[in-house]
């Protein structure tokens, strides 16, 4: 679907696609203490979170611009008592509804309520097939066992399950094992998130650019298994690498989706291009979502590949890859904590600069051969 975007001065117009995916962090509360959490979630309540009525008004605003997939995320979304009501409301409004969860709170009863609310897919975080390693990464003993039990409960209720894995130095050798684990349980969908140094993840060691390249290539090969769908996330250079490998890239779309077909809404209603790029473009309590999506100058810049700087700006893949805008921002403003900042306080050079996680030099010859 395309919608006519009116500029702030009502004179210039351009066709801008409606969002395809919106991730809503419905709460920052969480029973886990994951070392890579981008919003520094904990168990403390926050009275600034959108209330039920405000959440339903947000859903109405999203339905007014199209039919984006609405991902109910957190923190831990199952800590909200009204989560089933919100999911049902969104389903009735015509939005496909998915959920991202740590899985530890999913029981047979929870899975049944999610199914009745119309939730189509639940993404469960699983960072290792080794219970001890997963528990260490999630900060709470017993997390792996409860997450796997949650996966099995969802499958019994006929809800599609996706495995979400955060890739880091600790588990980059486990990718095949995680896919094997999922396939044995009838899971077809896998999303591998490459660590972005924001939130609590700023304290963690990251992969080198060369390690990113080899890990992405490994993931793309794993994704060729029959019957599975695997997407590298927060690693937009996968489009270039897949192209070099002779793989079809059209099904994945653009490498970085931030602000182009995807955005995030935080628990207080602030809209950001993605969860890892903490720039507030506006707040749905103060501005209609459509006005933010179609009128934000930051989003207009992110949608223009010719606005990119550094190597990304010179790169022949700038339109299909785009580089990770969150990594560029993190490199320009290191160690700035977990809070969301006003977009007006950050110059374009901070989020339009080159992606420091990419090893590619534009125009360099490719020496990659498909096995």
CSV table of C-alpha atoms in Angstrom, one decimal:
chain,number,residue,atom,x,y,z
A,1,UNK,CA,0.0,0.0,0.0
A,2,UNK,CA,1.2,3.5,-0.8
A,3,UNK,CA,0.0,6.7,0.8
A,4,UNK,CA,0.4,10.2,-0.2
A,5,UNK,CA,2.8,11.9,2.2
A,6,UNK,CA,2.4,15.7,2.6
A,7,UNK,CA,5.5,17.6,3.7
A,8,UNK,CA,5.5,19.8,6.7
A,9,UNK,CA,4.8,22.8,4.6
A,10,UNK,CA,2.0,21.0,2.7
A,11,UNK,CA,3.5,21.9,-0.6
A,12,UNK,CA,5.9,19.0,-1.5
A,13,UNK,CA,4.5,15.5,-1.8
A,14,UNK,CA,6.0,12.1,-2.4
A,15,UNK,CA,4.8,8.6,-2.4
A,16,UNK,CA,6.0,6.8,0.7
A,17,UNK,CA,5.0,3.2,1.5
A,18,UNK,CA,3.0,2.6,4.7
A,19,UNK,CA,4.9,0.7,7.3
A,20,UNK,CA,4.9,-3.1,6.9
A,21,UNK,CA,6.0,-3.9,10.5
A,22,UNK,CA,5.6,-1.9,13.7
A,23,UNK,CA,7.2,-3.2,16.9
A,24,UNK,CA,5.5,-1.9,20.1
A,25,UNK,CA,7.4,-2.3,23.4
A,26,UNK,CA,4.3,-2.5,25.5
A,27,UNK,CA,6.3,-2.5,28.7
A,28,UNK,CA,9.8,-2.2,29.9
A,29,UNK,CA,9.1,-4.6,32.7
A,30,UNK,CA,10.8,-8.0,32.5
A,31,UNK,CA,11.6,-10.9,34.9
A,32,UNK,CA,15.0,-11.5,33.1
A,33,UNK,CA,18.2,-9.6,33.2
A,34,UNK,CA,19.6,-10.1,29.7
A,35,UNK,CA,23.1,-8.6,29.3
A,36,UNK,CA,22.2,-7.3,25.8
A,37,UNK,CA,18.9,-5.7,26.5
A,38,UNK,CA,18.5,-2.5,24.5
A,39,UNK,CA,16.0,-0.8,26.8
A,40,UNK,CA,17.6,-1.9,30.1
A,41,UNK,CA,14.4,-3.7,31.1
A,42,UNK,CA,13.9,-4.7,34.8
A,43,UNK,CA,11.0,-5.6,37.1
A,44,UNK,CA,10.2,-2.0,38.1
A,45,UNK,CA,6.8,-0.7,36.9
A,46,UNK,CA,6.8,2.6,35.0
A,47,UNK,CA,3.6,4.7,35.2
A,48,UNK,CA,4.5,6.4,32.0
A,49,UNK,CA,3.6,3.3,29.9
A,50,UNK,CA,0.6,3.7,27.6
A,51,UNK,CA,-2.5,2.7,29.4
A,52,UNK,CA,-5.1,0.3,27.8
A,53,UNK,CA,-7.2,3.1,26.3
A,54,UNK,CA,-4.1,4.8,25.0
A,55,UNK,CA,-2.8,1.5,23.5
A,56,UNK,CA,-6.1,1.0,21.7
A,57,UNK,CA,-5.9,4.5,20.3
A,58,UNK,CA,-2.5,3.7,19.0
A,59,UNK,CA,-3.8,0.6,17.3
A,60,UNK,CA,-6.5,2.7,15.7
A,61,UNK,CA,-3.8,5.1,14.4
A,62,UNK,CA,-1.8,2.2,13.0
A,63,UNK,CA,-4.9,0.7,11.3
A,64,UNK,CA,-5.5,4.2,9.7
A,65,UNK,CA,-2.3,4.1,7.8
A,66,UNK,CA,-2.4,0.5,6.6
A,67,UNK,CA,-2.2,-3.1,7.9
A,68,UNK,CA,1.2,-3.4,9.4
A,69,UNK,CA,2.2,-6.5,11.3
A,70,UNK,CA,2.0,-5.4,14.9
A,71,UNK,CA,4.7,-7.0,17.1
A,72,UNK,CA,3.8,-6.8,20.8
A,73,UNK,CA,7.2,-6.8,22.5
A,74,UNK,CA,8.9,-5.6,25.7
A,75,UNK,CA,10.5,-6.1,28.2
A,76,UNK,CA,8.1,-9.0,28.6
A,77,UNK,CA,4.7,-8.3,27.1
A,78,UNK,CA,3.1,-11.1,29.1
A,79,UNK,CA,3.6,-9.0,32.2
A,80,UNK,CA,0.8,-6.7,31.0
A,81,UNK,CA,-2.6,-7.9,32.3
A,82,UNK,CA,-4.3,-6.3,29.4
A,83,UNK,CA,-2.1,-7.9,26.7
A,84,UNK,CA,-4.8,-10.3,25.5
A,85,UNK,CA,-7.3,-7.4,25.3
A,86,UNK,CA,-4.8,-5.3,23.3
A,87,UNK,CA,-4.0,-8.3,21.0
A,88,UNK,CA,-7.7,-9.0,20.4
A,89,UNK,CA,-8.4,-5.3,19.7
A,90,UNK,CA,-5.6,-5.2,17.1
A,91,UNK,CA,-6.7,-8.4,15.5
A,92,UNK,CA,-10.3,-7.0,15.2
A,93,UNK,CA,-8.9,-3.8,13.7
A,94,UNK,CA,-7.4,-5.9,10.9
A,95,UNK,CA,-3.7,-5.9,12.0
A,96,UNK,CA,-1.8,-9.2,11.9
A,97,UNK,CA,-0.5,-9.6,15.5
A,98,UNK,CA,2.7,-11.3,16.6
A,99,UNK,CA,4.5,-11.3,19.9
A,100,UNK,CA,8.1,-11.3,21.0
A,101,UNK,CA,8.7,-13.0,24.4
A,102,UNK,CA,11.4,-14.6,26.5
A,103,UNK,CA,9.0,-17.6,26.7
A,104,UNK,CA,9.4,-18.2,30.4
A,105,UNK,CA,5.8,-17.1,31.2
A,106,UNK,CA,4.1,-19.1,28.5
A,107,UNK,CA,2.0,-21.9,29.9
A,108,UNK,CA,-0.8,-23.9,28.2
A,109,UNK,CA,-3.3,-21.5,29.5
A,110,UNK,CA,-1.3,-18.5,28.3
A,111,UNK,CA,-0.9,-20.1,24.9
A,112,UNK,CA,-4.6,-20.8,24.7
A,113,UNK,CA,-5.4,-17.1,25.5
A,114,UNK,CA,-3.0,-15.9,22.9
A,115,UNK,CA,-4.6,-18.1,20.3
A,116,UNK,CA,-8.1,-16.8,21.3
A,117,UNK,CA,-6.7,-13.2,21.0
A,118,UNK,CA,-5.7,-13.9,17.4
A,119,UNK,CA,-1.9,-13.8,17.9
A,120,UNK,CA,-0.6,-15.5,14.7
A,121,UNK,CA,3.1,-16.0,15.6
A,122,UNK,CA,5.2,-15.8,18.8
A,123,UNK,CA,8.9,-15.3,18.6
A,124,UNK,CA,10.7,-16.9,21.6
A,125,UNK,CA,14.2,-15.9,22.5
A,126,UNK,CA,16.7,-18.8,22.4
A,127,UNK,CA,20.3,-17.9,22.4
A,128,UNK,CA,21.8,-21.4,22.8
A,129,UNK,CA,21.0,-25.0,22.9
A,130,UNK,CA,23.2,-25.2,26.0
A,131,UNK,CA,20.8,-24.4,29.0
A,132,UNK,CA,23.6,-23.1,31.2
A,133,UNK,CA,24.8,-20.6,28.5
A,134,UNK,CA,21.3,-19.4,27.7
A,135,UNK,CA,20.6,-18.9,31.4
A,136,UNK,CA,23.8,-17.0,31.8
A,137,UNK,CA,23.0,-14.7,28.9
A,138,UNK,CA,19.5,-14.1,30.2
A,139,UNK,CA,20.6,-13.5,33.7
A,140,UNK,CA,18.2,-15.9,35.5
A,141,UNK,CA,18.7,-19.6,36.3
A,142,UNK,CA,16.1,-22.0,34.8
A,143,UNK,CA,15.2,-19.7,31.9
A,144,UNK,CA,16.1,-22.2,29.2
A,145,UNK,CA,13.9,-24.9,30.6
A,146,UNK,CA,10.9,-22.6,30.9
A,147,UNK,CA,11.4,-21.1,27.5
A,148,UNK,CA,11.5,-24.5,25.9
A,149,UNK,CA,8.3,-25.5,27.8
A,150,UNK,CA,6.7,-22.3,26.5
A,151,UNK,CA,7.7,-23.2,22.9
A,152,UNK,CA,6.1,-26.6,23.3
A,153,UNK,CA,2.9,-25.1,24.8
A,154,UNK,CA,2.6,-22.7,21.8
A,155,UNK,CA,3.1,-25.5,19.4
A,156,UNK,CA,0.4,-27.5,21.1
A,157,UNK,CA,-2.0,-24.7,20.6
A,158,UNK,CA,-1.2,-24.4,16.9
A,159,UNK,CA,0.6,-21.0,17.2
A,160,UNK,CA,3.5,-20.6,14.8
A,161,UNK,CA,6.8,-20.2,16.7
A,162,UNK,CA,9.9,-18.3,15.6
A,163,UNK,CA,13.2,-18.6,17.3
A,164,UNK,CA,15.0,-15.3,17.9
A,165,UNK,CA,18.7,-15.6,18.6
A,166,UNK,CA,21.1,-12.8,19.5
A,167,UNK,CA,24.4,-13.5,17.8
A,168,UNK,CA,27.6,-12.7,19.7
A,169,UNK,CA,31.0,-14.0,20.5
A,170,UNK,CA,29.4,-16.5,22.8
A,171,UNK,CA,27.3,-18.5,20.4
A,172,UNK,CA,28.5,-17.8,16.8
A,173,UNK,CA,29.5,-21.5,16.5
A,174,UNK,CA,26.0,-22.7,17.6
A,175,UNK,CA,23.9,-21.5,14.7
A,176,UNK,CA,23.4,-24.9,13.0
A,177,UNK,CA,22.6,-26.5,16.4
A,178,UNK,CA,19.9,-23.9,17.1
A,179,UNK,CA,18.3,-24.5,13.7
A,180,UNK,CA,18.5,-28.3,14.3
A,181,UNK,CA,16.9,-27.8,17.6
A,182,UNK,CA,14.0,-25.8,16.1
A,183,UNK,CA,13.5,-28.0,13.1
A,184,UNK,CA,13.1,-31.0,15.4
A,185,UNK,CA,10.2,-29.2,17.0
A,186,UNK,CA,8.5,-28.2,13.7
A,187,UNK,CA,9.8,-24.6,13.7
A,188,UNK,CA,10.4,-23.0,10.3
A,189,UNK,CA,11.2,-19.4,11.1
A,190,UNK,CA,14.5,-18.0,12.5
A,191,UNK,CA,15.6,-14.5,13.1
A,192,UNK,CA,19.2,-13.9,14.0
A,193,UNK,CA,19.9,-10.6,15.6
A,194,UNK,CA,23.5,-9.3,15.4
A,195,UNK,CA,24.4,-7.5,18.6
A,196,UNK,CA,24.1,-3.7,18.4
A,197,UNK,CA,26.0,-1.8,21.1
A,198,UNK,CA,23.0,0.0,22.7
A,199,UNK,CA,21.4,-0.2,26.1
A,200,UNK,CA,23.1,-2.8,28.3
A,201,UNK,CA,24.8,-4.3,25.2
A,202,UNK,CA,27.3,-1.4,25.3
A,203,UNK,CA,29.2,-3.4,27.9
A,204,UNK,CA,29.5,-6.5,25.8
A,205,UNK,CA,32.2,-7.5,23.3
A,206,UNK,CA,31.1,-7.3,19.7
A,207,UNK,CA,32.2,-9.3,16.6
A,208,UNK,CA,34.8,-7.8,14.3
A,209,UNK,CA,33.7,-6.7,10.9
A,210,UNK,CA,35.4,-9.7,9.4
A,211,UNK,CA,33.7,-12.0,11.8
A,212,UNK,CA,30.3,-10.4,10.8
A,213,UNK,CA,31.1,-11.2,7.2
A,214,UNK,CA,31.9,-14.9,7.8
A,215,UNK,CA,29.0,-15.4,10.3
A,216,UNK,CA,26.5,-13.8,7.9
A,217,UNK,CA,27.7,-16.1,5.1
A,218,UNK,CA,27.3,-19.1,7.4
A,219,UNK,CA,23.7,-18.0,8.2
A,220,UNK,CA,22.9,-17.6,4.6
A,221,UNK,CA,24.1,-21.1,3.9
A,222,UNK,CA,22.1,-22.4,6.8
A,223,UNK,CA,19.0,-20.6,5.5
A,224,UNK,CA,19.2,-22.7,2.3
A,225,UNK,CA,17.9,-25.7,4.1
A,226,UNK,CA,14.5,-26.8,2.7
A,227,UNK,CA,11.5,-25.7,4.6
A,228,UNK,CA,13.0,-22.9,6.7
A,229,UNK,CA,13.1,-19.2,6.6
A,230,UNK,CA,16.1,-17.5,8.2
A,231,UNK,CA,16.8,-13.7,8.2
A,232,UNK,CA,19.9,-12.0,9.5
A,233,UNK,CA,18.8,-8.8,11.4
A,234,UNK,CA,20.9,-5.8,12.3
A,235,UNK,CA,23.4,-6.9,9.6
A,236,UNK,CA,22.1,-5.2,6.5
A,237,UNK,CA,25.3,-6.2,4.6
A,238,UNK,CA,23.7,-9.6,4.2
A,239,UNK,CA,22.1,-8.3,1.1
A,240,UNK,CA,25.5,-7.6,-0.5
A,241,UNK,CA,26.9,-11.0,0.7
A,242,UNK,CA,23.9,-12.9,-0.5
A,243,UNK,CA,24.2,-11.2,-3.9
A,244,UNK,CA,27.9,-12.1,-4.1
A,245,UNK,CA,26.9,-15.7,-3.3
A,246,UNK,CA,24.4,-15.8,-6.1
A,247,UNK,CA,21.4,-16.0,-3.8
A,248,UNK,CA,18.1,-14.4,-4.5
A,249,UNK,CA,17.7,-11.3,-2.3
A,250,UNK,CA,14.2,-10.1,-3.3
A,251,UNK,CA,12.3,-12.1,-0.7
A,252,UNK,CA,14.3,-10.4,2.1
A,253,UNK,CA,13.8,-6.8,0.8
A,254,UNK,CA,16.2,-4.1,1.9
A,255,UNK,CA,18.9,-4.8,4.4
A,256,UNK,CA,18.1,-2.1,6.9
A,257,UNK,CA,14.4,-1.5,7.2
A,258,UNK,CA,14.6,1.2,9.9
A,259,UNK,CA,12.2,4.0,9.1
A,260,UNK,CA,11.6,2.6,5.6
A,261,UNK,CA,9.1,-0.2,6.2
A,262,UNK,CA,9.6,-0.6,10.0
A,263,UNK,CA,9.6,1.4,13.2
A,264,UNK,CA,9.4,0.9,16.9
A,265,UNK,CA,7.1,2.5,19.5
A,266,UNK,CA,8.5,2.5,23.0
A,267,UNK,CA,6.4,2.0,26.2
A,268,UNK,CA,5.7,5.7,26.6
A,269,UNK,CA,4.5,6.2,23.0
A,270,UNK,CA,7.8,7.6,21.5
A,271,UNK,CA,8.3,6.5,17.9
A,272,UNK,CA,11.9,5.6,16.9
A,273,UNK,CA,13.2,4.3,13.5
A,274,UNK,CA,14.1,1.0,15.2
A,275,UNK,CA,14.7,-0.3,18.7
A,276,UNK,CA,18.4,0.2,18.5
A,277,UNK,CA,18.4,3.7,17.1
A,278,UNK,CA,17.1,5.7,20.2
A,279,UNK,CA,16.0,8.8,18.4
A,280,UNK,CA,12.5,10.0,19.2
A,281,UNK,CA,10.7,11.2,16.1
A,282,UNK,CA,7.6,12.2,18.1
A,283,UNK,CA,5.1,10.7,20.5
A,284,UNK,CA,1.8,9.2,19.6
A,285,UNK,CA,0.2,10.9,22.7
A,286,UNK,CA,1.1,14.3,21.1
A,287,UNK,CA,1.1,13.6,17.4
A,288,UNK,CA,-0.8,11.1,15.2
A,289,UNK,CA,1.3,8.2,14.1
A,290,UNK,CA,0.6,9.0,10.4
A,291,UNK,CA,2.0,12.5,10.9
A,292,UNK,CA,5.2,11.1,12.4
A,293,UNK,CA,5.6,8.4,9.8
A,294,UNK,CA,5.0,10.6,6.8
A,295,UNK,CA,6.3,13.9,8.1
A,296,UNK,CA,9.5,13.1,10.1
A,297,UNK,CA,12.6,14.7,8.5
A,298,UNK,CA,14.7,12.0,10.1
A,299,UNK,CA,12.7,9.3,8.3
A,300,UNK,CA,12.9,11.3,5.1
A,301,UNK,CA,16.7,11.2,5.4
A,302,UNK,CA,16.8,7.5,6.2
A,303,UNK,CA,14.7,6.8,3.1
A,304,UNK,CA,17.2,8.6,0.9
A,305,UNK,CA,20.3,6.4,0.1
A,306,UNK,CA,22.1,9.4,-1.4
A,307,UNK,CA,22.0,11.0,2.1
A,308,UNK,CA,24.4,8.4,3.5
A,309,UNK,CA,27.9,9.4,4.4
A,310,UNK,CA,31.3,7.7,4.5
A,311,UNK,CA,31.8,4.3,2.9
A,312,UNK,CA,28.0,3.8,2.9
A,313,UNK,CA,27.5,6.9,0.8
A,314,UNK,CA,30.0,5.7,-1.8
A,315,UNK,CA,28.8,2.1,-1.8
A,316,UNK,CA,27.1,0.6,-4.8
A,317,UNK,CA,24.8,-1.3,-2.4
A,318,UNK,CA,23.6,1.8,-0.5
A,319,UNK,CA,20.0,1.5,-1.8
A,320,UNK,CA,19.7,-2.3,-1.2
A,321,UNK,CA,21.7,-2.5,2.1
A,322,UNK,CA,21.8,1.0,3.6
A,323,UNK,CA,24.2,0.0,6.4
A,324,UNK,CA,23.1,-0.3,10.0
A,325,UNK,CA,22.0,3.2,11.1
A,326,UNK,CA,22.0,2.2,14.8
A,327,UNK,CA,25.7,1.2,14.6
A,328,UNK,CA,26.6,4.4,12.9
A,329,UNK,CA,24.8,6.3,15.6
A,330,UNK,CA,26.4,4.3,18.4
A,331,UNK,CA,29.9,4.9,16.9
A,332,UNK,CA,29.2,8.6,16.7
A,333,UNK,CA,27.9,8.8,20.3
A,334,UNK,CA,29.5,6.0,22.3
A,335,UNK,CA,28.6,5.4,25.9
A,336,UNK,CA,25.5,7.5,26.0
A,337,UNK,CA,23.4,5.2,28.1
A,338,UNK,CA,20.0,3.6,27.3
A,339,UNK,CA,17.6,6.6,27.1
A,340,UNK,CA,15.8,7.8,24.0
A,341,UNK,CA,17.0,11.2,22.8
A,342,UNK,CA,15.2,13.8,20.8
A,343,UNK,CA,16.0,13.6,17.1
A,344,UNK,CA,16.5,17.3,17.1
A,345,UNK,CA,19.5,16.9,19.5
A,346,UNK,CA,21.4,14.6,17.1
A,347,UNK,CA,22.8,15.9,13.9
A,348,UNK,CA,22.3,13.8,10.7
A,349,UNK,CA,25.9,12.9,10.7
A,350,UNK,CA,25.3,10.7,13.7
A,351,UNK,CA,22.8,8.4,12.1
A,352,UNK,CA,23.7,8.7,8.4
A,353,UNK,CA,27.4,7.9,8.8
A,354,UNK,CA,29.1,4.8,7.6
A,355,UNK,CA,28.4,1.5,9.3
A,356,UNK,CA,31.4,0.6,11.4
A,357,UNK,CA,30.4,-3.1,11.4
A,358,UNK,CA,30.9,-3.5,7.7
A,359,UNK,CA,34.3,-4.5,6.3
A,360,UNK,CA,33.4,-3.8,2.7
A,361,UNK,CA,35.3,-1.2,0.7
A,362,UNK,CA,33.1,0.1,-2.1
A,363,UNK,CA,34.1,-1.0,-5.5
A,364,UNK,CA,36.4,-3.8,-4.2
A,365,UNK,CA,36.5,-7.0,-6.2
A,366,UNK,CA,34.6,-10.0,-4.8
A,367,UNK,CA,36.3,-13.3,-4.3
A,368,UNK,CA,33.5,-15.4,-2.8
A,369,UNK,CA,32.6,-18.8,-4.3
A,370,UNK,CA,29.5,-20.7,-3.4
A,371,UNK,CA,30.3,-24.1,-1.9
